[in-house]
Amino acid sequence: MNVILPLLMSAAGIAILAFSVYSIAKTKRDIENYDKDHPDTEPYELTAVEATVCQKRICGEHVGPSKLPKYATIYEMTFVTEDGSKVSYNVSEELYESTPEGKAGTLVTQNGEFFDFGDGEDIPE
């Protein structure tokens, strides 16, 4: 009887140690697999050009499972850039509501995706 308790305690300690080693090894393997699946992500590159809002549009789409679809509203603004080209981006409802057609400002994109449109205020780093 005196031997059983120390043996159980030793077995529990060994099990905890083995589980810890397994968890560390699994986490390391998961990180390595993530790095293989996501090689060199694109750099954080912001591009700013002068642009004018030439058109605003609201549309929507159904999202989610077919038995319980939800309607998602999409707010889109089309800009004419300083070189005369037109580009369209989905924007937030707040920006859509607060920006009239004809407004000129600075259009900022990040890696080709919409980032911000405004009066050229500083962007926090």
PDB file of C-alpha atoms in Angstrom:
ATOM      1  CA  MET A   1       0.000   0.000   0.000  1.00  0.00           C
ATOM      2  CA  ASN A   2       2.865   2.351   0.784  1.00  0.00           C
ATOM      3  CA  VAL A   3       4.340   1.711  -2.695  1.00  0.00           C
ATOM      4  CA  ILE A   4       1.179   2.358  -4.727  1.00  0.00           C
ATOM      5  CA  LEU A   5       0.866   6.086  -3.989  1.00  0.00           C
ATOM      6  CA  PRO A   6       4.460   6.966  -5.028  1.00  0.00           C
ATOM      7  CA  LEU A   7       4.071   4.855  -8.181  1.00  0.00           C
ATOM      8  CA  LEU A   8       0.832   6.658  -9.109  1.00  0.00           C
ATOM      9  CA  MET A   9       2.471  10.033  -8.474  1.00  0.00           C
ATOM     10  CA  SER A  10       5.460   9.055 -10.646  1.00  0.00           C
ATOM     11  CA  ALA A  11       3.174   7.839 -13.430  1.00  0.00           C
ATOM     12  CA  ALA A  12       1.194  11.082 -13.296  1.00  0.00           C
ATOM     13  CA  GLY A  13       4.406  13.125 -13.443  1.00  0.00           C
ATOM     14  CA  ILE A  14       5.664  11.140 -16.438  1.00  0.00           C
ATOM     15  CA  ALA A  15       2.302  11.565 -18.200  1.00  0.00           C
ATOM     16  CA  ILE A  16       2.356  15.345 -17.624  1.00  0.00           C
ATOM     17  CA  LEU A  17       5.951  15.568 -18.895  1.00  0.00           C
ATOM     18  CA  ALA A  18       5.115  13.481 -21.993  1.00  0.00           C
ATOM     19  CA  PHE A  19       2.058  15.618 -22.763  1.00  0.00           C
ATOM     20  CA  SER A  20       4.148  18.808 -22.422  1.00  0.00           C
ATOM     21  CA  VAL A  21       6.806  17.518 -24.808  1.00  0.00           C
ATOM     22  CA  TYR A  22       4.104  16.425 -27.275  1.00  0.00           C
ATOM     23  CA  SER A  23       2.389  19.848 -27.109  1.00  0.00           C
ATOM     24  CA  ILE A  24       5.647  21.714 -27.744  1.00  0.00           C
ATOM     25  CA  ALA A  25       6.534  19.456 -30.677  1.00  0.00           C
ATOM     26  CA  LYS A  26       3.040  19.803 -32.187  1.00  0.00           C
ATOM     27  CA  THR A  27       3.117  23.599 -31.871  1.00  0.00           C
ATOM     28  CA  LYS A  28       6.527  23.729 -33.554  1.00  0.00           C
ATOM     29  CA  ARG A  29       5.279  21.490 -36.379  1.00  0.00           C
ATOM     30  CA  ASP A  30       2.142  23.649 -36.827  1.00  0.00           C
ATOM     31  CA  ILE A  31       4.279  26.793 -37.090  1.00  0.00           C
ATOM     32  CA  GLU A  32       6.543  25.166 -39.676  1.00  0.00           C
ATOM     33  CA  ASN A  33       3.533  24.019 -41.720  1.00  0.00           C
ATOM     34  CA  TYR A  34       2.025  27.512 -41.570  1.00  0.00           C
ATOM     35  CA  ASP A  35       5.277  28.998 -42.833  1.00  0.00           C
ATOM     36  CA  LYS A  36       5.302  26.513 -45.738  1.00  0.00           C
ATOM     37  CA  ASP A  37       1.709  27.405 -46.663  1.00  0.00           C
ATOM     38  CA  HIS A  38       2.295  31.172 -46.330  1.00  0.00           C
ATOM     39  CA  PRO A  39       5.670  31.996 -47.845  1.00  0.00           C
ATOM     40  CA  ASP A  40       6.812  35.596 -47.813  1.00  0.00           C
ATOM     41  CA  THR A  41       3.632  37.596 -47.432  1.00  0.00           C
ATOM     42  CA  GLU A  42       3.346  40.788 -49.431  1.00  0.00           C
ATOM     43  CA  PRO A  43       4.946  43.824 -47.851  1.00  0.00           C
ATOM     44  CA  TYR A  44       2.833  46.473 -46.193  1.00  0.00           C
ATOM     45  CA  GLU A  45       2.851  48.970 -49.055  1.00  0.00           C
ATOM     46  CA  LEU A  46       0.610  52.044 -49.092  1.00  0.00           C
ATOM     47  CA  THR A  47       0.069  54.038 -52.283  1.00  0.00           C
ATOM     48  CA  ALA A  48      -1.605  57.449 -52.290  1.00  0.00           C
ATOM     49  CA  VAL A  49      -2.998  59.273 -55.338  1.00  0.00           C
ATOM     50  CA  GLU A  50      -5.223  62.295 -55.731  1.00  0.00           C
ATOM     51  CA  ALA A  51      -8.713  61.243 -56.816  1.00  0.00           C
ATOM     52  CA  THR A  52     -12.312  62.432 -57.072  1.00  0.00           C
ATOM     53  CA  VAL A  53     -15.442  60.447 -56.260  1.00  0.00           C
ATOM     54  CA  CYS A  54     -17.369  60.167 -59.525  1.00  0.00           C
ATOM     55  CA  GLN A  55     -20.012  57.587 -58.628  1.00  0.00           C
ATOM     56  CA  LYS A  56     -21.520  55.905 -55.580  1.00  0.00           C
ATOM     57  CA  ARG A  57     -23.526  52.701 -55.627  1.00  0.00           C
ATOM     58  CA  ILE A  58     -25.233  50.428 -53.112  1.00  0.00           C
ATOM     59  CA  CYS A  59     -25.814  46.797 -53.951  1.00  0.00           C
ATOM     60  CA  GLY A  60     -26.034  43.593 -52.000  1.00  0.00           C
ATOM     61  CA  GLU A  61     -25.743  39.874 -51.994  1.00  0.00           C
ATOM     62  CA  HIS A  62     -27.021  36.914 -50.052  1.00  0.00           C
ATOM     63  CA  VAL A  63     -24.394  35.274 -47.883  1.00  0.00           C
ATOM     64  CA  GLY A  64     -24.451  32.231 -45.647  1.00  0.00           C
ATOM     65  CA  PRO A  65     -26.135  28.860 -45.967  1.00  0.00           C
ATOM     66  CA  SER A  66     -29.107  28.495 -48.308  1.00  0.00           C
ATOM     67  CA  LYS A  67     -31.491  27.664 -45.459  1.00  0.00           C
ATOM     68  CA  LEU A  68     -30.583  30.782 -43.484  1.00  0.00           C
ATOM     69  CA  PRO A  69     -29.243  33.337 -45.955  1.00  0.00           C
ATOM     70  CA  LYS A  70     -28.473  36.854 -44.836  1.00  0.00           C
ATOM     71  CA  TYR A  71     -28.428  39.926 -47.028  1.00  0.00           C
ATOM     72  CA  ALA A  72     -25.135  41.827 -47.006  1.00  0.00           C
ATOM     73  CA  THR A  73     -25.166  45.438 -48.177  1.00  0.00           C
ATOM     74  CA  ILE A  74     -22.164  46.485 -50.258  1.00  0.00           C
ATOM     75  CA  TYR A  75     -21.162  50.142 -50.511  1.00  0.00           C
ATOM     76  CA  GLU A  76     -19.112  50.910 -53.622  1.00  0.00           C
ATOM     77  CA  MET A  77     -17.427  54.121 -54.711  1.00  0.00           C
ATOM     78  CA  THR A  78     -15.840  54.806 -58.075  1.00  0.00           C
ATOM     79  CA  PHE A  79     -12.937  57.257 -58.204  1.00  0.00           C
ATOM     80  CA  VAL A  80     -11.274  59.115 -61.071  1.00  0.00           C
ATOM     81  CA  THR A  81      -7.557  59.279 -60.306  1.00  0.00           C
ATOM     82  CA  GLU A  82      -5.156  62.057 -61.226  1.00  0.00           C
ATOM     83  CA  ASP A  83      -4.097  60.183 -64.379  1.00  0.00           C
ATOM     84  CA  GLY A  84      -7.737  59.929 -65.557  1.00  0.00           C
ATOM     85  CA  SER A  85      -8.335  56.252 -64.853  1.00  0.00           C
ATOM     86  CA  LYS A  86     -11.420  55.001 -63.024  1.00  0.00           C
ATOM     87  CA  VAL A  87     -11.196  52.561 -60.125  1.00  0.00           C
ATOM     88  CA  SER A  88     -13.963  51.147 -57.930  1.00  0.00           C
ATOM     89  CA  TYR A  89     -13.683  49.843 -54.376  1.00  0.00           C
ATOM     90  CA  ASN A  90     -16.007  48.543 -51.688  1.00  0.00           C
ATOM     91  CA  VAL A  91     -15.964  50.970 -48.757  1.00  0.00           C
ATOM     92  CA  SER A  92     -17.437  51.173 -45.277  1.00  0.00           C
ATOM     93  CA  GLU A  93     -20.982  52.459 -44.798  1.00  0.00           C
ATOM     94  CA  GLU A  94     -19.606  55.364 -42.749  1.00  0.00           C
ATOM     95  CA  LEU A  95     -17.268  56.525 -45.529  1.00  0.00           C
ATOM     96  CA  TYR A  96     -20.004  56.033 -48.140  1.00  0.00           C
ATOM     97  CA  GLU A  97     -22.500  58.146 -46.201  1.00  0.00           C
ATOM     98  CA  SER A  98     -20.034  60.921 -45.349  1.00  0.00           C
ATOM     99  CA  THR A  99     -18.480  61.347 -48.817  1.00  0.00           C
ATOM    100  CA  PRO A 100     -20.473  63.101 -51.560  1.00  0.00           C
ATOM    101  CA  GLU A 101     -19.965  62.564 -55.279  1.00  0.00           C
ATOM    102  CA  GLY A 102     -17.534  65.148 -56.628  1.00  0.00           C
ATOM    103  CA  LYS A 103     -15.401  65.227 -53.477  1.00  0.00           C
ATOM    104  CA  ALA A 104     -11.670  65.345 -54.166  1.00  0.00           C
ATOM    105  CA  GLY A 105      -9.141  63.845 -51.809  1.00  0.00           C
ATOM    106  CA  THR A 106      -6.363  61.341 -51.358  1.00  0.00           C
ATOM    107  CA  LEU A 107      -7.139  57.729 -52.296  1.00  0.00           C
ATOM    108  CA  VAL A 108      -4.919  55.327 -50.367  1.00  0.00           C
ATOM    109  CA  THR A 109      -4.540  51.668 -51.293  1.00  0.00           C
ATOM    110  CA  GLN A 110      -2.596  48.888 -49.624  1.00  0.00           C
ATOM    111  CA  ASN A 111      -1.167  46.340 -52.032  1.00  0.00           C
ATOM    112  CA  GLY A 112      -3.845  47.321 -54.557  1.00  0.00           C
ATOM    113  CA  GLU A 113      -6.756  47.049 -52.100  1.00  0.00           C
ATOM    114  CA  PHE A 114      -8.777  50.009 -50.769  1.00  0.00           C
ATOM    115  CA  PHE A 115      -7.384  51.430 -47.516  1.00  0.00           C
ATOM    116  CA  ASP A 116      -8.766  54.974 -47.092  1.00  0.00           C
ATOM    117  CA  PHE A 117     -10.034  58.095 -48.798  1.00  0.00           C
ATOM    118  CA  GLY A 118      -9.836  61.531 -47.242  1.00  0.00           C
ATOM    119  CA  ASP A 119      -8.284  64.954 -47.067  1.00  0.00           C
ATOM    120  CA  GLY A 120      -4.710  63.701 -46.884  1.00  0.00           C
ATOM    121  CA  GLU A 121      -4.423  63.527 -43.110  1.00  0.00           C
ATOM    122  CA  ASP A 122      -1.525  61.529 -41.703  1.00  0.00           C
ATOM    123  CA  ILE A 123      -1.905  57.769 -41.564  1.00  0.00           C
ATOM    124  CA  PRO A 124      -0.650  56.304 -38.270  1.00  0.00           C
ATOM    125  CA  GLU A 125       2.335  54.003 -38.664  1.00  0.00           C
TER     126      GLU A 125
END
